[in-house]
Coordinates of N, CA, C and O and ligand atoms in Angstrom, one line a residue:
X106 N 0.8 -1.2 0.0 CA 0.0 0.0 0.0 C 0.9 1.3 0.0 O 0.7 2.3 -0.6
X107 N 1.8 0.9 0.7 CA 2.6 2.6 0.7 C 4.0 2.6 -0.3 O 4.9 3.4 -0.4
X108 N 3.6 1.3 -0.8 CA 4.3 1.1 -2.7 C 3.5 2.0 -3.4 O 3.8 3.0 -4.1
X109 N 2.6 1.7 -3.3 CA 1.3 2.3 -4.3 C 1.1 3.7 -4.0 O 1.0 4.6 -4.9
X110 N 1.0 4.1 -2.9 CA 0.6 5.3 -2.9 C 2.2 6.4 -3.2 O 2.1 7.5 -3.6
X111 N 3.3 6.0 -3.0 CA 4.3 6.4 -3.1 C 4.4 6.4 -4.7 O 4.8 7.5 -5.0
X112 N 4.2 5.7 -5.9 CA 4.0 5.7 -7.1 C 3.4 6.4 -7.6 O 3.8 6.8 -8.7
X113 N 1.7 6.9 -6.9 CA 0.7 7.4 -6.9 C 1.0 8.9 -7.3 O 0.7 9.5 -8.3
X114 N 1.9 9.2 -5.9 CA 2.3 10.5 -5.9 C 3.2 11.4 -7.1 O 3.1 12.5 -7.5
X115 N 4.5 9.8 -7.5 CA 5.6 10.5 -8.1 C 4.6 11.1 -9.6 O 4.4 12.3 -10.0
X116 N 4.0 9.8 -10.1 CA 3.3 10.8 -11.2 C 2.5 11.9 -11.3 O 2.7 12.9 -12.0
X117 N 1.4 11.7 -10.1 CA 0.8 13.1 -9.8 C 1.9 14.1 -9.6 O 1.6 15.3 -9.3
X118 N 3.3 13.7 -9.7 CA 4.3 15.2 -9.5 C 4.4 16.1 -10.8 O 4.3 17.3 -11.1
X119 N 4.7 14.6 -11.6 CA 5.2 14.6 -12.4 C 4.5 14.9 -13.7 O 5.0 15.3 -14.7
X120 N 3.3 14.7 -13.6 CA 1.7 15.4 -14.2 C 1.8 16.7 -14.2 O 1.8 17.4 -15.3
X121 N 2.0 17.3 -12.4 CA 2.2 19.0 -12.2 C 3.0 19.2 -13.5 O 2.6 19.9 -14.5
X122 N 4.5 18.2 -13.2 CA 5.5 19.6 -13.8 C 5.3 19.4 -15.3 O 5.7 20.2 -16.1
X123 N 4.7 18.3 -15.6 CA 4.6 18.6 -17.3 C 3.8 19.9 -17.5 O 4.4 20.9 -17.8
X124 N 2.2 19.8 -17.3 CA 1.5 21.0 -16.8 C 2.0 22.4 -16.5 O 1.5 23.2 -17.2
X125 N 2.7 22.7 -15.8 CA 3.7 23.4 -15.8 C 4.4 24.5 -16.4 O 4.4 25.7 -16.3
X126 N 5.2 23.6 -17.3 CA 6.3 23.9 -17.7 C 5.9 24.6 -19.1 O 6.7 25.5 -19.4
X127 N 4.8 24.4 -19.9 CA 4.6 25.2 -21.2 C 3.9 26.8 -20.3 O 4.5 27.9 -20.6
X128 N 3.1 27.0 -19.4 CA 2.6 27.6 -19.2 C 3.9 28.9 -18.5 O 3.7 30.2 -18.5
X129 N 5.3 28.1 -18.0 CA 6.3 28.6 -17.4 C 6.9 29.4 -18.9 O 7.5 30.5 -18.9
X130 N 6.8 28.9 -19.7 CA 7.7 28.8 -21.2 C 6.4 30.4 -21.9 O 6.7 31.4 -22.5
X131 N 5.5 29.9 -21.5 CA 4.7 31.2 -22.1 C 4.8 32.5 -21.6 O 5.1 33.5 -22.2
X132 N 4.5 32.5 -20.1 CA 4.7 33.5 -19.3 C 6.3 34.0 -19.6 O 6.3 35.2 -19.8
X133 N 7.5 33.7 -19.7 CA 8.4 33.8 -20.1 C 8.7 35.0 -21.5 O 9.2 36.1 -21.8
X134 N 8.1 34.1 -21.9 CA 8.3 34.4 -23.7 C 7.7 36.1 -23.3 O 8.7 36.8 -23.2
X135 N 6.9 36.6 -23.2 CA 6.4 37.6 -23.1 C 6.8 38.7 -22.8 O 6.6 39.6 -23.6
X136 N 7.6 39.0 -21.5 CA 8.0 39.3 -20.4 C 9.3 40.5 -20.7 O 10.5 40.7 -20.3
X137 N 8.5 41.2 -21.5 CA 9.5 42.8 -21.2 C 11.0 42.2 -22.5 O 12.2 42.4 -22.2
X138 N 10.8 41.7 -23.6 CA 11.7 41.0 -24.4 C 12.6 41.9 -25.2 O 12.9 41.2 -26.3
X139 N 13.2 42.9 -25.3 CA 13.8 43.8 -26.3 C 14.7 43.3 -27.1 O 15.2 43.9 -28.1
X140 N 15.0 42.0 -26.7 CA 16.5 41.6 -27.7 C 15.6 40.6 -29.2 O 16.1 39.8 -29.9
X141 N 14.4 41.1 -29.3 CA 13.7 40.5 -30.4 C 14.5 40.4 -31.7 O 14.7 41.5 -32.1
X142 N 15.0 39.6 -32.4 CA 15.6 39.4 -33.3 C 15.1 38.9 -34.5 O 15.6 39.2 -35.6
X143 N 14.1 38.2 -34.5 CA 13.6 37.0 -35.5 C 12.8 37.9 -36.3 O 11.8 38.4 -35.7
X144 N 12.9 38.1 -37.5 CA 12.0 38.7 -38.3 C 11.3 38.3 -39.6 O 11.8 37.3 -40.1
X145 N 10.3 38.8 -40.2 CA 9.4 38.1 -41.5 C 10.6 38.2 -42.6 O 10.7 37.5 -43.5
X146 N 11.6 39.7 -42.3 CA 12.0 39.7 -43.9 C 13.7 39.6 -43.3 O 14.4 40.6 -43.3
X147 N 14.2 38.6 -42.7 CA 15.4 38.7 -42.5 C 15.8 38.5 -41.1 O 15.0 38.2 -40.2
X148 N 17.6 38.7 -40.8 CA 18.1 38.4 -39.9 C 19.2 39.9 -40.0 O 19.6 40.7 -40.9
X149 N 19.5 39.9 -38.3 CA 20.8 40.5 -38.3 C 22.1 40.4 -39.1 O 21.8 40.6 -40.3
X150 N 23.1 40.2 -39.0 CA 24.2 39.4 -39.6 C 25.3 40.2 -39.0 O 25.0 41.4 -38.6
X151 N 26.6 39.8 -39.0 CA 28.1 40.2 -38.7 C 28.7 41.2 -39.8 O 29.0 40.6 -40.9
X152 N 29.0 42.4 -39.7 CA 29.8 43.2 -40.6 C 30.8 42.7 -41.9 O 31.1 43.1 -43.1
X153 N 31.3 41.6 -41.2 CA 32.0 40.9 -42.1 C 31.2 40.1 -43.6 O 31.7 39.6 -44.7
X154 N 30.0 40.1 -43.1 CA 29.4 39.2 -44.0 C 28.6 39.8 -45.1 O 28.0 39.3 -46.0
X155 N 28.8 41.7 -44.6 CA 27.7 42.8 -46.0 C 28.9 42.4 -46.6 O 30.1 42.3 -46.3
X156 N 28.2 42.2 -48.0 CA 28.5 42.4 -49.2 C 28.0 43.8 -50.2 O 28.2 43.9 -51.4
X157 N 27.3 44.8 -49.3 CA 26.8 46.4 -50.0 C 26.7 46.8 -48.6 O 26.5 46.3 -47.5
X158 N 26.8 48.1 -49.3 CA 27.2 49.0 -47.8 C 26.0 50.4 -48.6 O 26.2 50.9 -49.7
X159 N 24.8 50.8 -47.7 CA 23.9 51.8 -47.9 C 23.8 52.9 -47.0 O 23.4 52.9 -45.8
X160 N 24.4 54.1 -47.7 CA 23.9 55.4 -46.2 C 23.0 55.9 -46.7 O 22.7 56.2 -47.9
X161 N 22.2 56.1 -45.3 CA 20.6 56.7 -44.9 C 21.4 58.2 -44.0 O 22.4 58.5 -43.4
X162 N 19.9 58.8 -44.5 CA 20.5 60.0 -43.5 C 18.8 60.4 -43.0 O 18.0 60.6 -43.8
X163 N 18.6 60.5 -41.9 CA 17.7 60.9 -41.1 C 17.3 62.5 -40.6 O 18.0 63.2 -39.9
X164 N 15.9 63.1 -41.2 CA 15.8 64.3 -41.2 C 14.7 64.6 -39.9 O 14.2 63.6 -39.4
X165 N 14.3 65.7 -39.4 CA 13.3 65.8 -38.5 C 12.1 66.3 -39.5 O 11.0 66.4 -38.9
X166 N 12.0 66.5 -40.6 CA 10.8 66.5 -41.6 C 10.2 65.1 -41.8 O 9.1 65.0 -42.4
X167 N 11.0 63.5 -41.3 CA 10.7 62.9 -40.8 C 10.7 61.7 -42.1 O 9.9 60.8 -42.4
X168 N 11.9 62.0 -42.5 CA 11.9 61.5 -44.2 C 13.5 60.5 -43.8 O 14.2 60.8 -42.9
X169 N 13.9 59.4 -44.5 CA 15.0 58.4 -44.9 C 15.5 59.7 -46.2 O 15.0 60.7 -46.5
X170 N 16.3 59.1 -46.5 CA 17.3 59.6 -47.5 C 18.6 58.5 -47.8 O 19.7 58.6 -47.4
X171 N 17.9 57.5 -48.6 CA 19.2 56.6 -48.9 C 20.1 57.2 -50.1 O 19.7 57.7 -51.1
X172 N 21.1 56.9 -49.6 CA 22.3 57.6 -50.4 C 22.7 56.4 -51.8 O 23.2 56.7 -52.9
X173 N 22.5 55.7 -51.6 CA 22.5 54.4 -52.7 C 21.4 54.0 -53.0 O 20.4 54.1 -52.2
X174 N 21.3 53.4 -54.3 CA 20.3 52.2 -55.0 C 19.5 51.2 -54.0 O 20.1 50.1 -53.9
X175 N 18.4 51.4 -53.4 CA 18.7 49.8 -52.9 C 18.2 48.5 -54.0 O 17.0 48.1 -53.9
X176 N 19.0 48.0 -54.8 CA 19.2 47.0 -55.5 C 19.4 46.4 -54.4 O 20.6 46.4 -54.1
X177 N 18.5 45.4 -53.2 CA 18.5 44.4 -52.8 C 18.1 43.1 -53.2 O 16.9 43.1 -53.6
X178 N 18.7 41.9 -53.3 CA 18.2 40.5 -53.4 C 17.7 39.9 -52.8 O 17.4 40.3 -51.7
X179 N 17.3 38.7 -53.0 CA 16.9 37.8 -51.5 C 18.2 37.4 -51.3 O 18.9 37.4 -52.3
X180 N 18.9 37.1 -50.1 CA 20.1 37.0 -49.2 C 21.0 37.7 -49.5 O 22.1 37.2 -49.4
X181 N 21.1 38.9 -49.9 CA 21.8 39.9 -49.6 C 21.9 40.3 -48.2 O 21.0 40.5 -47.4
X182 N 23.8 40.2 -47.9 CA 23.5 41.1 -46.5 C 24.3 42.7 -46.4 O 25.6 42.8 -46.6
X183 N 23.6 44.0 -46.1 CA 23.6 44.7 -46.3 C 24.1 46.0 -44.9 O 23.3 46.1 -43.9
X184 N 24.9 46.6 -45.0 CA 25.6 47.5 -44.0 C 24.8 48.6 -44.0 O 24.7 49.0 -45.2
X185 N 24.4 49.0 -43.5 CA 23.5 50.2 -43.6 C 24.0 51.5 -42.2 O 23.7 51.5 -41.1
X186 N 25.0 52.5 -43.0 CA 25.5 53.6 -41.9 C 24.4 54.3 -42.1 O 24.1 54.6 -43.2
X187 N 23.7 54.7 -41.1 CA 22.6 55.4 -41.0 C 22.9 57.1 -39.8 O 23.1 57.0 -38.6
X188 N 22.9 58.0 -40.4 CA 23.1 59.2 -39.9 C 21.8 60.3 -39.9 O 21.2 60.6 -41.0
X189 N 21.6 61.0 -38.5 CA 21.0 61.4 -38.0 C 21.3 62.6 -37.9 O 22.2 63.1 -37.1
X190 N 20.5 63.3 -39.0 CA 20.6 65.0 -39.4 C 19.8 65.7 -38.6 O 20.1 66.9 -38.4
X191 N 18.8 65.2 -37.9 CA 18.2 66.0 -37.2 C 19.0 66.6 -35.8 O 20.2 66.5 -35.5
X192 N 17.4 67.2 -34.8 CA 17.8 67.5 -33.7 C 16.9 66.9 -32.8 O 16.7 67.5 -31.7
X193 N 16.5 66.1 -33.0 CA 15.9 65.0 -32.3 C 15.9 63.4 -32.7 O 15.7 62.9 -33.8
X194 N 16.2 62.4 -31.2 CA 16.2 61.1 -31.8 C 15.4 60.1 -33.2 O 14.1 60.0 -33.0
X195 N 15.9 59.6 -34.2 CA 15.1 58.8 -34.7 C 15.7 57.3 -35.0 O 16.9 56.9 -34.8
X196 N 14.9 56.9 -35.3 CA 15.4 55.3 -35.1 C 15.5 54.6 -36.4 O 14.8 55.0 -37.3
X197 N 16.2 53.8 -36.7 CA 15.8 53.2 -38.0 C 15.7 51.6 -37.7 O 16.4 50.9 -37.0
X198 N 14.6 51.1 -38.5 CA 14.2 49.7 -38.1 C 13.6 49.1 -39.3 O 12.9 49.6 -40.1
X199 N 14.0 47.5 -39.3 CA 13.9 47.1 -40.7 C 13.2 46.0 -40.0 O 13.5 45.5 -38.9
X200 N 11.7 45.7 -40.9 CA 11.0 44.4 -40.3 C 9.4 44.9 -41.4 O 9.3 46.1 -41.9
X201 N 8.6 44.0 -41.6 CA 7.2 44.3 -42.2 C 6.4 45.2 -41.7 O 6.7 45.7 -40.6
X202 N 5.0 45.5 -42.5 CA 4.4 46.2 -41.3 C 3.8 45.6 -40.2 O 3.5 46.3 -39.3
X203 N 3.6 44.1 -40.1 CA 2.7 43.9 -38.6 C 4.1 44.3 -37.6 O 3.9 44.9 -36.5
X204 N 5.8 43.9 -38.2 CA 6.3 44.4 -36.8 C 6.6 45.3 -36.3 O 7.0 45.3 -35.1
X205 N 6.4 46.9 -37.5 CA 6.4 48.0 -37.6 C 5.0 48.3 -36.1 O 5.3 48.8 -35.0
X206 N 3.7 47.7 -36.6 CA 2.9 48.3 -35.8 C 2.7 47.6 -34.1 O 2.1 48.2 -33.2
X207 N 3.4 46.3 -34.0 CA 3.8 46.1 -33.1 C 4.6 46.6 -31.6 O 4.4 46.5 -30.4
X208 N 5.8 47.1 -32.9 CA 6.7 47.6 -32.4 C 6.0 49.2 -31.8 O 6.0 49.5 -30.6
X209 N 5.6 49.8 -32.5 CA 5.0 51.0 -32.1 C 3.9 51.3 -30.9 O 3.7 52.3 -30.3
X210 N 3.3 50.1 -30.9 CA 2.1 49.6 -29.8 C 2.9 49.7 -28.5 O 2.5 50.4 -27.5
X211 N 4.0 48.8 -28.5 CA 5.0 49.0 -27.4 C 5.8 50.3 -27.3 O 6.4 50.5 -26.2
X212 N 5.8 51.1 -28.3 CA 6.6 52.5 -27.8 C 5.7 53.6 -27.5 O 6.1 54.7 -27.3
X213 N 4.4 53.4 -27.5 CA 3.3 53.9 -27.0 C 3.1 53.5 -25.4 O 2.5 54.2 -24.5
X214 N 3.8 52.5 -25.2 CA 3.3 51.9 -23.5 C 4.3 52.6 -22.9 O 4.4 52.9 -21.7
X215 N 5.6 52.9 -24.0 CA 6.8 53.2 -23.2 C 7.7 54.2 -23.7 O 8.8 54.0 -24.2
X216 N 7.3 55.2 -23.6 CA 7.4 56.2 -24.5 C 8.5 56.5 -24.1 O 8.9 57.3 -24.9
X217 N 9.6 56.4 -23.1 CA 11.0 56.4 -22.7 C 12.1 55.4 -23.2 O 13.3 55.3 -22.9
X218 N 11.3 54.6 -24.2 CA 12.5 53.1 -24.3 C 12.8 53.6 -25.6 O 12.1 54.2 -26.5
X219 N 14.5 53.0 -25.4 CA 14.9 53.4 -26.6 C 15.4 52.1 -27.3 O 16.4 51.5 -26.8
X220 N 14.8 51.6 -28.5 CA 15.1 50.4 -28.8 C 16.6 50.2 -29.4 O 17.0 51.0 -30.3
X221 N 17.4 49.0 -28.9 CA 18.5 48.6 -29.7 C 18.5 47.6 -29.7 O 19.1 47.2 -28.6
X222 N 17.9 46.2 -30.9 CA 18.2 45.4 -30.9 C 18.7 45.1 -32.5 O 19.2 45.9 -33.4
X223 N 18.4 43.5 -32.5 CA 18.8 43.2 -34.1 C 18.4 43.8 -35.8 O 18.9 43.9 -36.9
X224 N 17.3 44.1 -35.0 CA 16.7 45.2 -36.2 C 16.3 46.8 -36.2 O 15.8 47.5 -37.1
X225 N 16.5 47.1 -35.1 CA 16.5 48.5 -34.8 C 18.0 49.3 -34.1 O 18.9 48.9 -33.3
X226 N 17.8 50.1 -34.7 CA 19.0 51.4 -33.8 C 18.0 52.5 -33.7 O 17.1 52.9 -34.3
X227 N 18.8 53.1 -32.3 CA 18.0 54.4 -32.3 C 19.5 55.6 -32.5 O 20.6 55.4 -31.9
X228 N 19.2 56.5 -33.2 CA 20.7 57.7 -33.6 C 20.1 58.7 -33.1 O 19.1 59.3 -33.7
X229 N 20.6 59.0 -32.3 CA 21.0 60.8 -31.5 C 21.1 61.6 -32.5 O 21.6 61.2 -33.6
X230 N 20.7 62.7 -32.3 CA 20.8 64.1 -33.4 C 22.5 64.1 -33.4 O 23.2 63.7 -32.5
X231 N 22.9 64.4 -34.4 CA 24.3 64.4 -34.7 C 25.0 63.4 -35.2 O 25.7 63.4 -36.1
X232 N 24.7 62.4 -34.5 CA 25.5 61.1 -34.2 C 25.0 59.8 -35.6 O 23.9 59.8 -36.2
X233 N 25.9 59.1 -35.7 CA 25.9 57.6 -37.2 C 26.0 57.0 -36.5 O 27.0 57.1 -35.7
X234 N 25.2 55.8 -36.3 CA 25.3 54.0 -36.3 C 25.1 52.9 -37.3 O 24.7 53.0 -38.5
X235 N 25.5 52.1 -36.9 CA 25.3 50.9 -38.4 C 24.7 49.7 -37.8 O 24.7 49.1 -36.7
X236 N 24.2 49.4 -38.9 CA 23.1 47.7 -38.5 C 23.5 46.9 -39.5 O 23.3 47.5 -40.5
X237 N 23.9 45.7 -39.7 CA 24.1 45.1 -40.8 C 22.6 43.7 -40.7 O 22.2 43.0 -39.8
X238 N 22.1 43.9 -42.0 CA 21.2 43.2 -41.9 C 20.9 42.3 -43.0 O 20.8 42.9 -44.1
X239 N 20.7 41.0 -43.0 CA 20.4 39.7 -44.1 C 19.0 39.5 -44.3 O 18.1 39.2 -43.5
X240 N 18.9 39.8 -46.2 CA 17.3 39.9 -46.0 C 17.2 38.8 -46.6 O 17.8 38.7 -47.7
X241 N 16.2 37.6 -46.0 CA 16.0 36.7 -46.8 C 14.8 35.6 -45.9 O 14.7 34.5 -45.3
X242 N 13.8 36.9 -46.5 CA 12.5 36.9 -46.0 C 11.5 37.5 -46.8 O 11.9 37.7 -47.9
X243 N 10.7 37.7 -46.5 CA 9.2 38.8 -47.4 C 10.1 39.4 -48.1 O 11.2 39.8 -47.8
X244 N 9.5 39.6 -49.0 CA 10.1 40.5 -50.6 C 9.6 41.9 -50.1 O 10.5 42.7 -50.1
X245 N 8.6 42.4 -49.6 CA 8.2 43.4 -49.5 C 8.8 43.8 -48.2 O 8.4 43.1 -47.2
X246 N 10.0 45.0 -48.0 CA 10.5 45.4 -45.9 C 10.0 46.8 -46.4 O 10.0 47.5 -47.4
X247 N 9.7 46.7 -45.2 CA 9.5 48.6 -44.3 C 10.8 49.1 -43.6 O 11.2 48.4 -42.6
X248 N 11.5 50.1 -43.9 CA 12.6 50.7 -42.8 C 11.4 51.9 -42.6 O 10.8 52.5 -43.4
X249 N 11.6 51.8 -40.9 CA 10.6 52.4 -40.1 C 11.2 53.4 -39.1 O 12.2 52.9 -38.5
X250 N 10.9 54.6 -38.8 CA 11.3 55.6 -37.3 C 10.2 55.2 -36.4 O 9.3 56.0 -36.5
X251 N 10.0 54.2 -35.3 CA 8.4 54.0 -35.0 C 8.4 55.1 -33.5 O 7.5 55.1 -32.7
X252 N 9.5 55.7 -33.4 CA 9.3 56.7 -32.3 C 8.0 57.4 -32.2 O 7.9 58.0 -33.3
X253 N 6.9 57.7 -31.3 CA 5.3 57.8 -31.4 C 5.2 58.7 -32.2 O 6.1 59.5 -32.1
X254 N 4.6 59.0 -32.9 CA 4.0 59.8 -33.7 C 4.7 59.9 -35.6 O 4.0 60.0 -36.6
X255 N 6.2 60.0 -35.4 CA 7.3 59.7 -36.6 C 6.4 58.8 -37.9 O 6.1 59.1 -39.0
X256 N 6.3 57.8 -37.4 CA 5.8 56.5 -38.5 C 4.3 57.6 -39.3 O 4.3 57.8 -40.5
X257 N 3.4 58.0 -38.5 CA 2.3 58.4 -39.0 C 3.0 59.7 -39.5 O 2.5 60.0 -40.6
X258 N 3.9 60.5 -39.1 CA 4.1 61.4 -39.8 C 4.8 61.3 -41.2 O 5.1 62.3 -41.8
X259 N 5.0 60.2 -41.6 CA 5.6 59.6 -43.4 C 7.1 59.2 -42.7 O 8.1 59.3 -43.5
X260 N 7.3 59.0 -41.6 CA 8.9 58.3 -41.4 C 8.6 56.9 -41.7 O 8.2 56.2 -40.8
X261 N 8.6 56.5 -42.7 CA 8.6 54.9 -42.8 C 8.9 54.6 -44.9 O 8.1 55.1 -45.8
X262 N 9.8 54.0 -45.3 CA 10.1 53.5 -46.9 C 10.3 52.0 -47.0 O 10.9 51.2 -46.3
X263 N 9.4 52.0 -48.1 CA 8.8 50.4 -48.8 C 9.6 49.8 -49.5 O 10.3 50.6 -50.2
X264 N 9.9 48.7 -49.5 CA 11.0 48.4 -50.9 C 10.9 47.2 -51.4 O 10.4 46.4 -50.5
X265 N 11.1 46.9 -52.0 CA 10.6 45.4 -52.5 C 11.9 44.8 -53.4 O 12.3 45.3 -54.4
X266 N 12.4 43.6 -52.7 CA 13.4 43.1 -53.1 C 13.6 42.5 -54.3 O 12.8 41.7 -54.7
X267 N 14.7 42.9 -55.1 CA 14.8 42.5 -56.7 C 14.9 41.5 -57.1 O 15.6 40.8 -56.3
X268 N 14.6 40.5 -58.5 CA 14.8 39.9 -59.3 C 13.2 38.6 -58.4 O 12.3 38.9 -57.7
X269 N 13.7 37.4 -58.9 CA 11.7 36.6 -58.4 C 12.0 35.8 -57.1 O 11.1 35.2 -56.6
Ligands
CU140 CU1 11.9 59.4 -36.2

């Protein structure tokens, strides 16, 4: 009997922790995440690995200004020095529009965060950063400023990657 109930128990544990553990794995996933990387049209990538290098220049009229063609492919990876003419922060961020409006839903909750991850930089008035990024995802990307208000005021350019 106290075989059995001792057996009894380990599964009933072991029941919990299956139970558990996706619910641990969800609540997780959610949880204040900025280092988001994974996107519909691409990946980060290592400096070493652009094979085209594009400068953007950033105005407070709320406009991109790429200084090159973007003749992108699918897996092109691409250096992008991005410089900030204005006198206020803007950001540059490469992803579709659901993560354009995403992303913006969250800088509405948090109107102090300044994003830097795999697909966003944010550049100080004055100041150039660089993002190197591998597109080889949706043919159609958005480079976005989703700082509140910026995107609805026309900071955001469409581009649709070349050849089929
Ligand atoms: Cu902006």
């Amino acid at each position: 009997m106290d075989n059995y109930l001792s057996r009894f128990l380990s599964s009933a544990l072991l029941f919990i922790a299956l139970l558990s553990s996706p619910l641990a794995l969800a609540s997780g996933s959610g949880h204040h995440h900025h280092q988001k990387t994974a996107s519909a049209v691409g990946q980060p990538a290592e400096q070493t690995q652009a094979t085209k290098t594009i400068h953007v220049t950033m105005t407070d009229n709320m406009k991109f200004y790429f200084q090159e063609a973007l003749n992108i492919a699918p897996g092109y990876t691409v250096l992008f020095i991005v410089k900030n003419d204005g006198k206020i922060p803007h950001e540059f961020s490469i992803g579709n529009q659901h993560e354009h409006k995403e992303h913006q839903k969250m800088m509405r909750k948090m109107p102090n965060m300044r994003h830097e991850d795999g697909n966003t930089i944010t550049v100080d008035p004055g100041k150039t950063k660089e993002i190197v990024w591998q597109f080889n995802g949706e043919k159609e990307v958005i480079f976005a400023c989703n700082i509140p208000g910026h995107y609805e005021a026309g900071m955001h350019h469409r581009m649709t990657l070349i050849g089929k």
